[in-house]
XYZ file of C-alpha atoms in Angstrom:
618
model
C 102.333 96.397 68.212
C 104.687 99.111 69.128
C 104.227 99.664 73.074
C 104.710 103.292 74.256
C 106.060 102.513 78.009
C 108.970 100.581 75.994
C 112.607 102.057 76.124
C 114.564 101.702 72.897
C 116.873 98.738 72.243
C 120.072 98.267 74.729
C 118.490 100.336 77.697
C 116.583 97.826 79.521
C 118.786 96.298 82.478
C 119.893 92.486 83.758
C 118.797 89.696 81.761
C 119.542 90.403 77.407
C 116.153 89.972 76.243
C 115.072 90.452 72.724
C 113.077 92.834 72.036
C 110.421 90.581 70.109
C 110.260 88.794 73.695
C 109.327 91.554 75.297
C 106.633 92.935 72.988
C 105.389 89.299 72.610
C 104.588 88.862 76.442
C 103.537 92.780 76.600
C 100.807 92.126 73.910
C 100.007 88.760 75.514
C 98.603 90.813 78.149
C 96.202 93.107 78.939
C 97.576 96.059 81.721
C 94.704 96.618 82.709
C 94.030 92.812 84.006
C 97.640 92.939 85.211
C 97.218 96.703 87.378
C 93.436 95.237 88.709
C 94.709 92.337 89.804
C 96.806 94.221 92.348
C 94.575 97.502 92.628
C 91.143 98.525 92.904
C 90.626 100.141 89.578
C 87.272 102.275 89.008
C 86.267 103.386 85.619
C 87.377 107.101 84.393
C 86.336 106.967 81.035
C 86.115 105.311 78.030
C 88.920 102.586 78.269
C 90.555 104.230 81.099
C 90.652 103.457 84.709
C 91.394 105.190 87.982
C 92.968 104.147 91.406
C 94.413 105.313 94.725
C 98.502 105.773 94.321
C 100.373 102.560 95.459
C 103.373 104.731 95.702
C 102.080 107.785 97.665
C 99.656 109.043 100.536
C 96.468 110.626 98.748
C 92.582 110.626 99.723
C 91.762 111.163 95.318
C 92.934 108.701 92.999
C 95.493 109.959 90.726
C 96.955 107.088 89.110
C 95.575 106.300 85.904
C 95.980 103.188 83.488
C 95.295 103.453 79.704
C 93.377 100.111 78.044
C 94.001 101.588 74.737
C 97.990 102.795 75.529
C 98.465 99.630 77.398
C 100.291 102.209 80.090
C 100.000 103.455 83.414
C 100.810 106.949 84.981
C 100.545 107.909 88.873
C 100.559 112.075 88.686
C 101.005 111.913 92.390
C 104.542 110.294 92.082
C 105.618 110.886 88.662
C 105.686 107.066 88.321
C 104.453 105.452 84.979
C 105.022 103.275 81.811
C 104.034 99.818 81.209
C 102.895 96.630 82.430
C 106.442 95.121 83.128
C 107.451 98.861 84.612
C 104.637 98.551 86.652
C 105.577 95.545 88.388
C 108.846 96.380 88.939
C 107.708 99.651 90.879
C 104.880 97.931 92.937
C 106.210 94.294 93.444
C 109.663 95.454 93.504
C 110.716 93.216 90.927
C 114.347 93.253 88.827
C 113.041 94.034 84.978
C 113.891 90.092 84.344
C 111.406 88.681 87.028
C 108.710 91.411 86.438
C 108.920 89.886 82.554
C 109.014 86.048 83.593
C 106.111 86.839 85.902
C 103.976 88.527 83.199
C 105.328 85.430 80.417
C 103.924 82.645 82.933
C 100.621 84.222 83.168
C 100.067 84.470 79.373
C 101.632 81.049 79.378
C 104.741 82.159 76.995
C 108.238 80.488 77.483
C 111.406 82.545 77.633
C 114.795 82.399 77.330
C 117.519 84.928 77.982
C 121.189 85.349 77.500
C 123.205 85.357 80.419
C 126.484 87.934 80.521
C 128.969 88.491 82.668
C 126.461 91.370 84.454
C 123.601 88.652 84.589
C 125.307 86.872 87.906
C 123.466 89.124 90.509
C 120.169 87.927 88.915
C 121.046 84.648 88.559
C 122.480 84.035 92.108
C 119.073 85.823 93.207
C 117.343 82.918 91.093
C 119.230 80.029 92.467
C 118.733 81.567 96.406
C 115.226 81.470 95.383
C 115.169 77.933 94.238
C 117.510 76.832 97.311
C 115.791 78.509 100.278
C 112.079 77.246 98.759
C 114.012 73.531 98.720
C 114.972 74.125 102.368
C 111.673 74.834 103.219
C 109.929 71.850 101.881
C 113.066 69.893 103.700
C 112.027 71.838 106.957
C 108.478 71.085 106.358
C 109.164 67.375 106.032
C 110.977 67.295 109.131
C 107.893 68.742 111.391
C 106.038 66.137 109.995
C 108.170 63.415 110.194
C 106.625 60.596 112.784
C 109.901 60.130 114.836
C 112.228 62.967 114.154
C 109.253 65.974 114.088
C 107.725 64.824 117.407
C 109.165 67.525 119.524
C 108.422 70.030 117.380
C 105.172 69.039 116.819
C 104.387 68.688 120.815
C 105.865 72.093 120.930
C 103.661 73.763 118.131
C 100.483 71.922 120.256
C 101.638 73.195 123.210
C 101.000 76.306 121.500
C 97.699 75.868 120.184
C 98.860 76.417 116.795
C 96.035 75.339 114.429
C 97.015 72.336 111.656
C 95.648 74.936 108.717
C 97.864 77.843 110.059
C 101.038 75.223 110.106
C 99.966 74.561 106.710
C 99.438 77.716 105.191
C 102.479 79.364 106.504
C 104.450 76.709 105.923
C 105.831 76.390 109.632
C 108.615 73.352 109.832
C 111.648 72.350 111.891
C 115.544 72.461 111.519
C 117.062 68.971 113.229
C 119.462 69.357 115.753
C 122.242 67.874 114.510
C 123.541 70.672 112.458
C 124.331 68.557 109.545
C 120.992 68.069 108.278
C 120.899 70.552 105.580
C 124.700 70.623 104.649
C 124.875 67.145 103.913
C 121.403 67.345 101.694
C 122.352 70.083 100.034
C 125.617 68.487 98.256
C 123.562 65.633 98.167
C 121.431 68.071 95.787
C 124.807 69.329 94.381
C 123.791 73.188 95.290
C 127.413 74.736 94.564
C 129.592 75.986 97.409
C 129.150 80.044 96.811
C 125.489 79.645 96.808
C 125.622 78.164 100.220
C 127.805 80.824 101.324
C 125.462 83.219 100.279
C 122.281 81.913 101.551
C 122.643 82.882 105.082
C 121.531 79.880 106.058
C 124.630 77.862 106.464
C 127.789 78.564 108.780
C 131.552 77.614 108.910
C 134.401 77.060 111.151
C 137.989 75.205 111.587
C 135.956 71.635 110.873
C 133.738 72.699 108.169
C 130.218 73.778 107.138
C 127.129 73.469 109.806
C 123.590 74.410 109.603
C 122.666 78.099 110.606
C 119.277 76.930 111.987
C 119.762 73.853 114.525
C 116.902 72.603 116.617
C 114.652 75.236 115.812
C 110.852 75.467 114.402
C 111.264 77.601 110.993
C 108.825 80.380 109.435
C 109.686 80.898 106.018
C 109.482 84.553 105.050
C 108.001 85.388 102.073
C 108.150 88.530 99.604
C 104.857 89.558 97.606
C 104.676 86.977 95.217
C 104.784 84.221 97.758
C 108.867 83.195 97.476
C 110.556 82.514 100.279
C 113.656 84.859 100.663
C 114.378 84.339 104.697
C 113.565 82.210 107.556
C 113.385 83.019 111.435
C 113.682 80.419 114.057
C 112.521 79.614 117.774
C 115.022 77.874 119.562
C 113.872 74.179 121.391
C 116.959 73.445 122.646
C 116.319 75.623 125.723
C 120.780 76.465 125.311
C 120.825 78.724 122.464
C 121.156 82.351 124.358
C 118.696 83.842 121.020
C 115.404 82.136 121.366
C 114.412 83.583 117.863
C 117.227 83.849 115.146
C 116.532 85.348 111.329
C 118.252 84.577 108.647
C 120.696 87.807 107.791
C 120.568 89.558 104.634
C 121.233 88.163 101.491
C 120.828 89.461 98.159
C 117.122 88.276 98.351
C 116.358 89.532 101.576
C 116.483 92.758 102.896
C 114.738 92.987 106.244
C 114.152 96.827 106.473
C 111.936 95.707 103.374
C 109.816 92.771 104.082
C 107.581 92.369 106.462
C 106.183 88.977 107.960
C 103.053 87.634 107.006
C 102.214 90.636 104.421
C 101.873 87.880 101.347
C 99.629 86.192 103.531
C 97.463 89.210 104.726
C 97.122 91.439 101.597
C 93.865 90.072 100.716
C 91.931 90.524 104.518
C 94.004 94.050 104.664
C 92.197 95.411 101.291
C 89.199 93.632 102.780
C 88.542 95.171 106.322
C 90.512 98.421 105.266
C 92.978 98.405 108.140
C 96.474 96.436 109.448
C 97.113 94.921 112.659
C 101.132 95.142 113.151
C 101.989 93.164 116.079
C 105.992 91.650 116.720
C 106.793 88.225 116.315
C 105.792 85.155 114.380
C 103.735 83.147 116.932
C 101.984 86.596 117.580
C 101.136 86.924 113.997
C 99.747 83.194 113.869
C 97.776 83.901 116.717
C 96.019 86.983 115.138
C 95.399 84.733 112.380
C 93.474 81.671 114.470
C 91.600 84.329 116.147
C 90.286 85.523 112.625
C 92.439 88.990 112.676
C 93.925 87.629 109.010
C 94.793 91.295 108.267
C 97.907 91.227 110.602
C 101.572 91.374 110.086
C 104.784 91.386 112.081
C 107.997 93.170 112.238
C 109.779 90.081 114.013
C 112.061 92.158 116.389
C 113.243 94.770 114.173
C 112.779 98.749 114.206
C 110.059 99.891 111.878
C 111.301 101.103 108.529
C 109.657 103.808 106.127
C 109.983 100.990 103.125
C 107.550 98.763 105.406
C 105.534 101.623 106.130
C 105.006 101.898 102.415
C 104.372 98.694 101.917
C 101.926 98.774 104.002
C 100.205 101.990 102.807
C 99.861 100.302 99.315
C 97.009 98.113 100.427
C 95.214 100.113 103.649
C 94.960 104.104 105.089
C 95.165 102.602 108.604
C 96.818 100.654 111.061
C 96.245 99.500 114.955
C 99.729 98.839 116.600
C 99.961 96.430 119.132
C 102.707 96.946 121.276
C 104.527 95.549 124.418
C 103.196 97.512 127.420
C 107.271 97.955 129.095
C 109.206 101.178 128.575
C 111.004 99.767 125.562
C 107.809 98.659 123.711
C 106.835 102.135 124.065
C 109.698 103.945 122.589
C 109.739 101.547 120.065
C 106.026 102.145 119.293
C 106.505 106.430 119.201
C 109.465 105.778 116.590
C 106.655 103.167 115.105
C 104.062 105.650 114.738
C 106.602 108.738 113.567
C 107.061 106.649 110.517
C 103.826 105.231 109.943
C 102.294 108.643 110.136
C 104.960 109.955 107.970
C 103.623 107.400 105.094
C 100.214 108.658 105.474
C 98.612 105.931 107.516
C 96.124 106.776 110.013
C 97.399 105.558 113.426
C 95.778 103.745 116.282
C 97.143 101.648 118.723
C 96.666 99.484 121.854
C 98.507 98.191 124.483
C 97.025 94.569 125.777
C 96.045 94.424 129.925
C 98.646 92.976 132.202
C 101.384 92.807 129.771
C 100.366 89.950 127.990
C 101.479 90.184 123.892
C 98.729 88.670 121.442
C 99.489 85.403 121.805
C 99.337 85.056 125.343
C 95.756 87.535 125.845
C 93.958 85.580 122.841
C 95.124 82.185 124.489
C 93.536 83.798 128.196
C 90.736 86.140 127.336
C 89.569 84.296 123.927
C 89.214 85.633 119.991
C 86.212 87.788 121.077
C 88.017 89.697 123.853
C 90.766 90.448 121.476
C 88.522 91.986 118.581
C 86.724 94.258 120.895
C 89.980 95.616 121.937
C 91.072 96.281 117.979
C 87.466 97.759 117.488
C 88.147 100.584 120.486
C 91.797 101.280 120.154
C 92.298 104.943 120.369
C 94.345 107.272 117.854
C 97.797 107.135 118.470
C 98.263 110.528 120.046
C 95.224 110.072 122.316
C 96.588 106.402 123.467
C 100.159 107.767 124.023
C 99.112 110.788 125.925
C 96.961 108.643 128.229
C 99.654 106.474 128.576
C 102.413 109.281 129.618
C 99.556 110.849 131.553
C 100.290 108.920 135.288
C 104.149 109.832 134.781
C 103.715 113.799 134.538
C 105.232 114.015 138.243
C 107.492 117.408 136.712
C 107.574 120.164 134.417
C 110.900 118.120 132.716
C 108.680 114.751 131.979
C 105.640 117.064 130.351
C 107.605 118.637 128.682
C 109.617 115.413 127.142
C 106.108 113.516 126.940
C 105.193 116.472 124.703
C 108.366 116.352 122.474
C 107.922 112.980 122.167
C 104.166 113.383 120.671
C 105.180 116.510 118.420
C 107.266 114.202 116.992
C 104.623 111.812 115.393
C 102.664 114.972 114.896
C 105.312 116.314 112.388
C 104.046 113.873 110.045
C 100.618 114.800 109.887
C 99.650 117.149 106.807
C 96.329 118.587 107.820
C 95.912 121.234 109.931
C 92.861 120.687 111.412
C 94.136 116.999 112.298
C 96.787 118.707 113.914
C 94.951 122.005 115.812
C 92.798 118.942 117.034
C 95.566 116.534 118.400
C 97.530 119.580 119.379
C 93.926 119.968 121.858
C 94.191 116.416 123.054
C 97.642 116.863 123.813
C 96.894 120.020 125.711
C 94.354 118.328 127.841
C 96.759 115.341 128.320
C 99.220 117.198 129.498
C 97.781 119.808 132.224
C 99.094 122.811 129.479
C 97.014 125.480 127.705
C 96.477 125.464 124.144
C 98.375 128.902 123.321
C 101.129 127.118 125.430
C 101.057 123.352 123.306
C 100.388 125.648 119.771
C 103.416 127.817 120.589
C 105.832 124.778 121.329
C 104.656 122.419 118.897
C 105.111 125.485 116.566
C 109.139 126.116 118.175
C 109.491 122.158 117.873
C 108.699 121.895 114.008
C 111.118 125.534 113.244
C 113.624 123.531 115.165
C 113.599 120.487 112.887
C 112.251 122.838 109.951
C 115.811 124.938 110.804
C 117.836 121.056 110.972
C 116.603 120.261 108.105
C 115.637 117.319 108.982
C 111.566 118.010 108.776
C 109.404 117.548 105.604
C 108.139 120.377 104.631
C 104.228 120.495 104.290
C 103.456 121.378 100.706
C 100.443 123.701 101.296
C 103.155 125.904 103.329
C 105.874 125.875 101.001
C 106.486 128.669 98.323
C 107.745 127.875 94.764
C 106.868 124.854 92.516
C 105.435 122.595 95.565
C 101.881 122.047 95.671
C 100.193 119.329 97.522
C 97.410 116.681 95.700
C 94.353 118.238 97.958
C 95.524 122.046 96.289
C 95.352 120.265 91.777
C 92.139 118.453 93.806
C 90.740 121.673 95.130
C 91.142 123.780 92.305
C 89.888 120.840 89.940
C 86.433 121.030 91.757
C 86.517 124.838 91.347
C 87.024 124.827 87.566
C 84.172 121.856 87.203
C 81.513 123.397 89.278
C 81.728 127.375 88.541
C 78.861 127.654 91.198
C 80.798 126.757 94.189
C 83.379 129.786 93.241
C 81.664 132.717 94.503
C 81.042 131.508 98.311
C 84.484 130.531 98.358
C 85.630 133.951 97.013
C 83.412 135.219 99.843
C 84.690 133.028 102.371
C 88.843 133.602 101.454
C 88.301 137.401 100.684
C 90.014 138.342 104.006
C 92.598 135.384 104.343
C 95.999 135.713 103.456
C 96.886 132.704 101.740
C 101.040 132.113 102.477
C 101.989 129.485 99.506
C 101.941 131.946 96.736
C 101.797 129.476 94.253
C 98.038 128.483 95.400
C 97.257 132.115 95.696
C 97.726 133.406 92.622
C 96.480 130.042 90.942
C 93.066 130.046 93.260
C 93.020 134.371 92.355
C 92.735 133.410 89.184
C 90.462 130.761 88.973
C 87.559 132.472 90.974
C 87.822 135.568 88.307
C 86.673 133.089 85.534
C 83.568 133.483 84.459
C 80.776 130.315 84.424
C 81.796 129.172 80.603
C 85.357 128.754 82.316
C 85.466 125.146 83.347
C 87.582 121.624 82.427
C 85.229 120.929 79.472
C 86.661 123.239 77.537
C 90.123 122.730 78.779
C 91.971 123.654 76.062
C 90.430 127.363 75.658
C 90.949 127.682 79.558
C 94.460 126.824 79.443
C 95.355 128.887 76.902
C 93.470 131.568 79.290
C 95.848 130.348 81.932
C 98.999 130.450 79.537
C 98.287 134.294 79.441
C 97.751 135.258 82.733
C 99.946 133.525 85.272
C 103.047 132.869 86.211
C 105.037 129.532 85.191
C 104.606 127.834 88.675
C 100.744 129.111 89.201
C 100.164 128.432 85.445
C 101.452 124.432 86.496
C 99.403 123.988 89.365
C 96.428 124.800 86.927
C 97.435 122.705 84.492
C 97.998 119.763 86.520
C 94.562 119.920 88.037
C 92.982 120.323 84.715
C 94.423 116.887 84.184
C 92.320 115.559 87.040
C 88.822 113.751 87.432
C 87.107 116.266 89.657
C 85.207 114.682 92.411
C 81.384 113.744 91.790
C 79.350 116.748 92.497
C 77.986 115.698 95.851
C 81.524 114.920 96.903
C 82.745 117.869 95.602
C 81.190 120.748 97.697
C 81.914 118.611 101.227
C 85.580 118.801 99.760
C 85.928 122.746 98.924
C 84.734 122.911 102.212
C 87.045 121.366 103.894
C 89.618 122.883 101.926
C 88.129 126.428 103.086
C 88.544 125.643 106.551
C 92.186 124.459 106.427
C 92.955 127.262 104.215
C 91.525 129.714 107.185
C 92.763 127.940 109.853
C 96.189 128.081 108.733
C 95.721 131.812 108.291
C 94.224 132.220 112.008
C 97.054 130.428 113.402
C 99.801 132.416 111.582
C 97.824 135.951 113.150
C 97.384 134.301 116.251
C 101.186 134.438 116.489
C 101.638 137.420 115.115
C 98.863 138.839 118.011
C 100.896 137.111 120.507
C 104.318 138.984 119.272
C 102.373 141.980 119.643
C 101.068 141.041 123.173
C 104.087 140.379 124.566
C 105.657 143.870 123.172
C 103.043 145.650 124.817
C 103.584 143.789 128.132
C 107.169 144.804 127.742
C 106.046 148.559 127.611
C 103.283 148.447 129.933
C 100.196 149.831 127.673
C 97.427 148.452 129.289
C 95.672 149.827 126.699
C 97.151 147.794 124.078
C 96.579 144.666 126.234
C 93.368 144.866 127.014
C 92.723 145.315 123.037
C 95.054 142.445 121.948
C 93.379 140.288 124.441
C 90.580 140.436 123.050
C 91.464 139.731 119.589
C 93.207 137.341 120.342
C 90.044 135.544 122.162
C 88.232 136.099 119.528
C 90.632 134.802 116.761
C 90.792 131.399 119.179
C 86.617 131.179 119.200
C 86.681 131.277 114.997
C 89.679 128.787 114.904
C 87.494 126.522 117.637
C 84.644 127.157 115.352
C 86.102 125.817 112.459
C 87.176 122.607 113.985
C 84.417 122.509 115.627
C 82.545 122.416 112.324
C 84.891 120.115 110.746
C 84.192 117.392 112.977
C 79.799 118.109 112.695
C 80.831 117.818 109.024
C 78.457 120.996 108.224
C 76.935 120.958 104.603
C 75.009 124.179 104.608
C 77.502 126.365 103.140
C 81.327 126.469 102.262
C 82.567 127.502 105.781
């Protein structure tokens, strides 16, 4: 069988497999079992499937997988190909171990010819096979009768459940420092792959153990290997009471996260994260049922664990430290998180206590009811900032500080309504926090360091919700003419979406994706190449069922005239302040007027947004 997601001979990188291997273990198995395994696929037609992208922020599925092509293809992030490709994008997998993970589960054995640019691979299998052989070793010591007994009083101490030690695989590094070194040329492990482990030191009288009186948590990646460890000192002399093992060519800590192999399954289930800080934390969430929590142990929030993350849930609670630091910590926390398209809420625990501590006081119960009620992230934070506005200087920093995890929000009406909380917050107006929220994000815009919202940008960018919108419009021709009514006197800025939604209302009712073909031909002759791509590409979409679909347009409506209130809501205030320059009263009286009156529609609209009206398209 010929597999389409297959590059031609001498392309495919690391390991020299043959290329009867590779179609062997590719027709071995079935993509489709391989993708569901890993995502919630829905039926989109005969032997396809649908799904949310694991690689991008979207609210419509748009990644695809083919029964009949044996392929995959996420239109959201270009991403596609076949079941070994698949794995290496999601798992993060070299092409060698995406292929020996897909030959084990058909049950197929392997072999491969090792070159001179095989080592990497190989040195990342033999850290593998070393650092899982340390942890059994660690594992024995905990439970070891004589040697494990302080750890073991320790872990009691604690109130760490048996089952958690056991399923996280929690042991203890002797003291002696000579524990593992001596094993492991017992075991005959060569010299560079100690080196390179991390997990063993030197100096003038020779090789020690990194991790020396300390209880271990091995730290797994997303099939369950263990590529790191951290450690909590016992000794009571070390000046680091945790330690992690530093980065190897298995372990990258801006891209793991602890606990995520263990959580994946609760995250999917209850549809949220916890993200808390440390190990015993994390252990803690777990005993008090919270199994959807994981742990950054000590370091800053990355955008690869933010992704990570995003792949399984659309929200998150952080828990953070309630001192200064935790909090500046948690606003760079949420920038990022935000930024991957999670929704953010977060909580700060009473008195200062972390997790551990509050669910060992207050109980299990106490701490869920605190998850259930945690606030959105902006609304927490302003709260939180609210007793220190003692100056113009702190609002105004206090505000900078929230536009900043604003900037990664790409909705509108999510951000006129946070840009209200804020306002409130704060003691400010609402022209006041829209005007510097708009200066803040032309600042960065300016920088270059924002991302630009796609809705808002001109050329080839389009975002998902524009292919989604004009994908309903094309499917249900009876939902065109109230929009057409509605949009008749907004001025749309992204010209692409303009002349592509122009066009689309003009068709008639036998204009619509069941007779794509006809229609794009239609499309071919009348638009531009960028309008004529956004078309296409949402005529390559599922539209949403019908009683999803009109909630949708209407949602779409509102953004679309929101966006185009707040740009002459600027424009009025220009003019206002030009006239106050020149003293016509006349003019000011007028402009103050419209402007009030372009505020009550843009209050309307959120207003209906949140009521979630169904009536008509407004």
């Amino acid at each position: 069988m010929a597999h389409p997601g297959l590059p031609p001979d001498g392309i495919r990188p690391v390991l020299k497999y043959s290329r009867d291997i590779i179609e062997k273990v590719l027709d071995a198995v079935d993509i489709v079992d391989v993708i569901g395994a890993r995502l919630t696929l829905k039926p989109a037609g005969p032997n396809r499937f649908k799904a949310l992208s694991p690689f991008s922020n979207e609210r419509n599925p748009s990644f695809m997988v083919s029964r009949d092509r044996q392929i995959f293809h996420c239109f959201s992030s270009g991403k596609g190909g076949d079941a070994i490709r698949f794995l290496m994008e999601y798992e993060g997998l070299s092409f060698g171990e995406a292929l020996r993970t897909l030959a084990e589960q058909a049950g197929i054995r392997i072999a491969s010819t090792l070159t001179a640019e095989d080592r990497e691979e190989s040195l990342r299998q033999e850290l593998l096979e070393l650092n899982g052989w340390v942890n059994g070793r660690f594992q024995q010591h905990l439970s070891d009768s004589k040697r494990g007994i302080k750890a073991r009083s320790y872990l009691e101490q604690r109130d760490i459940p048996h089952a958690l030690i056991k399923r996280f695989g929690i042991g203890y590094a002797l003291p002696d420092g000579n524990d593992l070194v001596q094993a492991a040329r017992n075991k005959q492990f060569n010299l560079a792959l100690l080196e390179a482990s991390g997990l063993f030191r030197k100096n003038p009288e020779g090789w020690y153990d990194f991790f020396r009186d300390r209880i271990t948590f091995p730290i797994r990646d997303l099939n369950g290997r263990v590529v790191a460890f951290g450690g909590r000192d016992l000794s009571g002399n070390s000046p680091a009471k945790y330690i992690n093992t530093p980065e190897t060519p298995i372990y990258r800590k801006s891209k793991v996260l602890y606990g995520l192999y263990e959580a994946r399954d609760a995250m999917r289930k209850a549809g949220r994260a916890v993200l808390v800080e440390g190990y015993v934390d994390l252990i803690r969430c777990h005993a008090a049922g919270v199994e959807h929590a994981v742990a950054t142990c000590g370091t800053a929030l990355t955008e690869q664990q933010a992704a990570l993350i995003r792949r399984y849930v659309p929200e998150i609670i952080v828990v953070y430290d309630g001192d200064n630091a935790g909090l500046k910590a948690a606003v760079r926390g949420a920038s990022v998180l935000t930024g991957a398209g999670l929704k953010v809420r977060a909580l700060a625990l009473p008195d200062g206590l972390d997790p551990d501590d509050f669910v060992r006081r207050d109980g299990a119960e106490a701490f869920h009811a605190l998850l259930d009620t945690a606030p959105d992230f902006v609304a927490f934070y302003a709260n939180i900032r609210k007793n220190q506005l003692n100056s113009p200087e702190a609002k105004a920093d206090a505000a900078r500080e929230l536009f900043e995890i604003l900037s990664g929000v790409d909705n509108s009406i999510l951000v006129e309504e946070y840009l209200n909380r804020i306002a409130e917050a704060l003691g400010l107006s609402m022209w006041t926090c829209r005007e510097e929220y708009r200066r803040f994000m032309a600042s960065r815009n300016s920088r270059g360091s924002a991302v630009s919202k796609p809705t808002q940008t001109a050329g080839r960018t389009f975002s998902r919700d524009d292919q989604m919108f004009l994908a309903d419009l094309l499917a249900y021709p009876d939902l065109r003419g109230e929009v057409a009514l509605e949009l008749a006197d907004v001025e749309i800025e992204n010209p692409v979406l303009a002349n592509s939604l122009e066009w689309v209302l003009e068709q008639d009712e036998s204009a619509n994706n069941q007779n794509s073909e006809k229609l794009r031909g239609a499309a071919a002759a009348h638009l531009d190449p960028d309008a004529l791509g956004l078309v296409s590409a949402s005529m390559l979409l599922d539209p949403h069922d019908r009683n999803l679909a009109e909630p949708f347009v209407r949602e779409r409506v509102r953004g679309l005239k929101l966006r185009y209130l707040e740009k002459k809501s600027r424009q009025l205030t220009e003019s206002l302040r030009t006239a106050e320059r020149n003293q016509d009263k006349t003019r000011v009286v007028e402009l103050l007027e419209t402007i009030a009156g372009t505020r009550r529609q843009m209050e309307e609209l959120i207003r209906a947004s949140r009521g979630g009206a169904t009536s008509t398209v407004k």
